[in-house]
Coordinates of N, CA, C and O in Angstrom, one line a residue:
X1 N -7.0 -5.8 -8.7 CA -7.3 -6.5 -7.4 C -7.4 -5.4 -6.4 O -6.6 -4.5 -6.3
X2 N -8.4 -5.6 -5.5 CA -8.6 -4.6 -4.4 C -8.5 -5.3 -3.1 O -8.8 -6.5 -3.0
X3 N -8.0 -4.6 -2.1 CA -7.8 -5.1 -0.8 C -8.2 -4.1 0.2 O -7.8 -3.0 0.2
X4 N -9.1 -4.5 1.2 CA -9.5 -3.6 2.2 C -9.2 -4.2 3.6 O -9.0 -5.4 3.7
X5 N -9.2 -3.4 4.6 CA -8.9 -3.9 6.0 C -10.1 -3.9 6.8 O -11.1 -3.3 6.5
X6 N -10.0 -4.5 8.0 CA -11.0 -4.5 9.0 C -10.9 -3.3 9.9 O -9.7 -2.8 10.1
X7 N -11.9 -2.9 10.6 CA -11.9 -1.7 11.4 C -11.0 -1.9 12.7 O -10.5 -0.9 13.2
X8 N -10.8 -3.1 13.1 CA -10.1 -3.3 14.4 C -8.6 -3.4 14.1 O -7.8 -3.5 15.1
X9 N -8.1 -3.3 12.9 CA -6.7 -3.4 12.6 C -6.0 -2.0 12.9 O -6.7 -1.0 12.9
X10 N -4.7 -2.0 13.1 CA -4.0 -0.7 13.4 C -4.1 0.3 12.3 O -4.1 1.5 12.5
X11 N -4.2 -0.1 11.0 CA -4.4 0.8 9.9 C -5.6 0.4 9.1 O -5.8 -0.8 8.8
X12 N -6.5 1.4 8.9 CA -7.7 1.1 8.1 C -7.6 1.8 6.8 O -7.1 2.9 6.6
X13 N -7.9 1.0 5.7 CA -7.8 1.5 4.4 C -8.0 0.5 3.3 O -8.5 -0.6 3.5
X14 N -7.6 0.9 2.1 CA -7.8 0.1 0.9 C -6.6 0.2 0.0 O -6.0 1.3 0.0
X15 N -6.3 -0.8 -0.7 CA -5.2 -0.8 -1.7 C -5.8 -1.4 -3.0 O -6.6 -2.3 -3.0
X16 N -5.3 -0.8 -4.1 CA -5.7 -1.2 -5.5 C -4.4 -1.6 -6.2 O -3.4 -0.9 -6.2
X17 N -4.4 -2.8 -6.8 CA -3.3 -3.3 -7.6 C -3.9 -3.6 -9.0 O -4.9 -4.3 -9.2
X18 N -3.3 -2.9 -10.0 CA -3.9 -3.1 -11.4 C -2.8 -3.1 -12.4 O -1.6 -2.9 -12.1
X19 N -3.1 -3.3 -13.6 CA -2.2 -3.3 -14.8 C -2.8 -2.4 -15.8 O -4.0 -2.4 -16.1
X20 N -1.9 -1.5 -16.3 CA -2.3 -0.6 -17.4 C -1.6 -0.9 -18.7 O -0.4 -1.1 -18.7
X21 N -2.3 -1.0 -19.8 CA -1.7 -1.2 -21.1 C -1.9 0.1 -21.8 O -3.0 0.5 -22.2
X22 N -0.8 0.8 -22.0 CA -0.8 2.1 -22.6 C -0.8 2.1 -24.1 O -0.4 1.1 -24.7
X23 N -1.0 3.3 -24.7 CA -1.1 3.4 -26.2 C 0.2 3.1 -26.8 O 0.3 2.7 -28.0
X24 N 1.4 3.3 -26.2 CA 2.7 3.0 -26.7 C 3.1 1.5 -26.6 O 4.2 1.2 -26.8
X25 N 2.1 0.7 -26.2 CA 2.3 -0.7 -26.0 C 3.1 -1.1 -24.8 O 3.5 -2.2 -24.6
X26 N 3.3 -0.2 -23.9 CA 4.0 -0.5 -22.6 C 2.9 -0.9 -21.6 O 1.8 -0.6 -21.7
X27 N 3.4 -1.8 -20.7 CA 2.5 -2.3 -19.6 C 3.1 -1.8 -18.3 O 4.3 -2.0 -18.0
X28 N 2.2 -1.3 -17.5 CA 2.6 -0.8 -16.2 C 1.8 -1.4 -15.0 O 0.6 -1.6 -15.2
X29 N 2.4 -1.7 -13.9 CA 1.8 -2.1 -12.7 C 1.4 -0.8 -12.0 O 2.2 0.1 -11.8
X30 N 0.2 -0.8 -11.4 CA -0.3 0.4 -10.7 C -0.7 0.0 -9.3 O -1.4 -1.0 -9.1
X31 N -0.2 0.7 -8.3 CA -0.6 0.5 -6.9 C -1.1 1.8 -6.4 O -0.4 2.8 -6.4
X32 N -2.3 1.8 -5.9 CA -2.9 3.0 -5.2 C -3.4 2.6 -3.8 O -4.0 1.5 -3.6
X33 N -3.1 3.5 -2.9 CA -3.4 3.1 -1.5 C -4.0 4.3 -0.8 O -3.5 5.4 -0.9
X34 N -5.0 4.1 0.1 CA -5.5 5.1 1.0 C -5.6 4.5 2.3 O -6.1 3.3 2.4
X35 N -5.2 5.2 3.4 CA -5.3 4.6 4.7 C -5.2 5.7 5.8 O -4.8 6.8 5.5
X36 N -5.6 5.3 7.0 CA -5.4 6.2 8.1 C -5.3 5.3 9.4 O -5.8 4.2 9.4
X37 N -4.8 5.9 10.4 CA -4.7 5.3 11.7 C -5.9 5.7 12.5 O -6.1 6.9 12.7
X38 N -6.8 4.7 12.9 CA -8.0 5.1 13.7 C -7.7 5.8 15.0 O -6.6 5.7 15.5
X39 N -8.6 6.6 15.4 CA -8.5 7.3 16.7 C -8.5 6.4 17.9 O -9.4 5.7 18.2
X40 N -7.4 6.3 18.6 CA -7.2 5.5 19.8 C -5.9 6.0 20.4 O -4.9 6.3 19.7
X41 N -5.8 6.1 21.7 CA -4.6 6.6 22.3 C -3.4 5.8 22.0 O -2.4 6.3 21.6
X42 N -3.4 4.4 22.1 CA -2.2 3.6 21.8 C -1.9 3.6 20.3 O -0.7 3.6 20.0
X43 N -2.9 3.6 19.5 CA -2.6 3.6 18.0 C -2.1 5.0 17.6 O -1.2 5.0 16.7
X44 N -2.5 6.1 18.2 CA -2.0 7.4 17.9 C -0.5 7.4 18.3 O 0.3 8.0 17.6
X45 N -0.1 6.9 19.5 CA 1.3 6.9 19.9 C 2.1 6.0 19.0 O 3.3 6.4 18.8
X46 N 1.6 5.0 18.4 CA 2.4 4.1 17.5 C 2.3 4.5 16.0 O 2.9 3.9 15.2
X47 N 1.5 5.6 15.8 CA 1.3 6.0 14.4 C 2.6 6.2 13.5 O 2.6 5.7 12.4
X48 N 3.6 6.8 14.0 CA 4.8 6.9 13.2 C 5.4 5.5 12.8 O 5.9 5.3 11.7
X49 N 5.4 4.6 13.8 CA 6.0 3.3 13.5 C 5.1 2.5 12.5 O 5.5 1.8 11.6
X50 N 3.7 2.7 12.6 CA 2.8 2.1 11.7 C 3.0 2.6 10.3 O 3.0 1.8 9.4
X51 N 3.2 3.9 10.2 CA 3.4 4.5 8.8 C 4.7 4.0 8.2 O 4.8 3.7 7.0
X52 N 5.8 3.9 9.0 CA 7.0 3.4 8.4 C 6.9 1.9 7.9 O 7.3 1.6 6.9
X53 N 6.2 1.1 8.7 CA 6.0 -0.3 8.4 C 5.1 -0.4 7.1 O 5.3 -1.2 6.2
X54 N 4.1 0.5 7.0 CA 3.2 0.5 5.9 C 4.0 0.9 4.6 O 3.8 0.3 3.5
X55 N 4.9 1.9 4.7 CA 5.7 2.3 3.6 C 6.6 1.2 3.1 O 6.8 0.9 1.9
X56 N 7.2 0.5 4.1 CA 8.1 -0.7 3.8 C 7.3 -1.8 3.0 O 7.8 -2.3 2.1
X57 N 6.1 -2.1 3.5 CA 5.3 -3.1 2.8 C 4.9 -2.7 1.4 O 4.9 -3.5 0.5
X58 N 4.5 -1.4 1.3 CA 4.2 -0.9 -0.1 C 5.3 -1.0 -1.0 O 5.2 -1.4 -2.2
X59 N 6.5 -0.6 -0.6 CA 7.7 -0.7 -1.4 C 8.0 -2.2 -1.8 O 8.3 -2.5 -3.0
X60 N 7.8 -3.1 -0.9 CA 8.0 -4.5 -1.2 C 7.0 -5.0 -2.2 O 7.3 -5.8 -3.1
X61 N 5.7 -4.5 -2.1 CA 4.7 -4.9 -3.0 C 5.0 -4.4 -4.4 O 4.9 -5.1 -5.4
X62 N 5.4 -3.2 -4.5 CA 5.8 -2.6 -5.8 C 7.0 -3.3 -6.4 O 7.0 -3.6 -7.6
X63 N 8.0 -3.6 -5.6 CA 9.2 -4.2 -6.1 C 8.8 -5.6 -6.6 O 9.4 -6.1 -7.6
X64 N 7.9 -6.3 -6.0 CA 7.5 -7.6 -6.4 C 6.8 -7.6 -7.8 O 6.9 -8.5 -8.6
X65 N 6.2 -6.5 -8.1 CA 5.5 -6.3 -9.4 C 6.4 -5.9 -10.5 O 6.1 -6.0 -11.7
X66 N 7.6 -5.4 -10.1 CA 8.5 -4.8 -11.1 C 9.2 -5.9 -11.9 O 9.8 -6.8 -11.3
X67 N 9.2 -5.8 -13.3 CA 9.9 -6.8 -14.0 C 11.4 -6.7 -13.9 O 12.2 -7.7 -14.2
X68 N 11.9 -5.6 -13.5 CA 13.4 -5.4 -13.3 C 13.8 -5.5 -11.8 O 14.8 -4.9 -11.4
X69 N 13.0 -6.2 -11.0 CA 13.3 -6.3 -9.6 C 14.6 -7.0 -9.4 O 15.1 -7.8 -10.1
X70 N 15.3 -6.6 -8.3 CA 16.5 -7.2 -7.9 C 16.3 -8.5 -7.1 O 15.4 -8.5 -6.3
X71 N 17.1 -9.4 -7.3 CA 17.0 -10.7 -6.6 C 17.3 -10.6 -5.1 O 17.9 -9.8 -4.6

């Protein structure tokens, strides 16, 4: 599954969510993400907060895909 953002959002980028079936018969969830904060005075000032929020969302997404996730 691929997800992209619109140019007017605070963070521009793409995310990939996939499943890998490896030779040892293990199955892995894969999340890849690329993004950047567009050039703008107010977005640049908020960049550290945007990055923290993005990291929190990425961790929540990976945790949701984990079979051993905590309730």
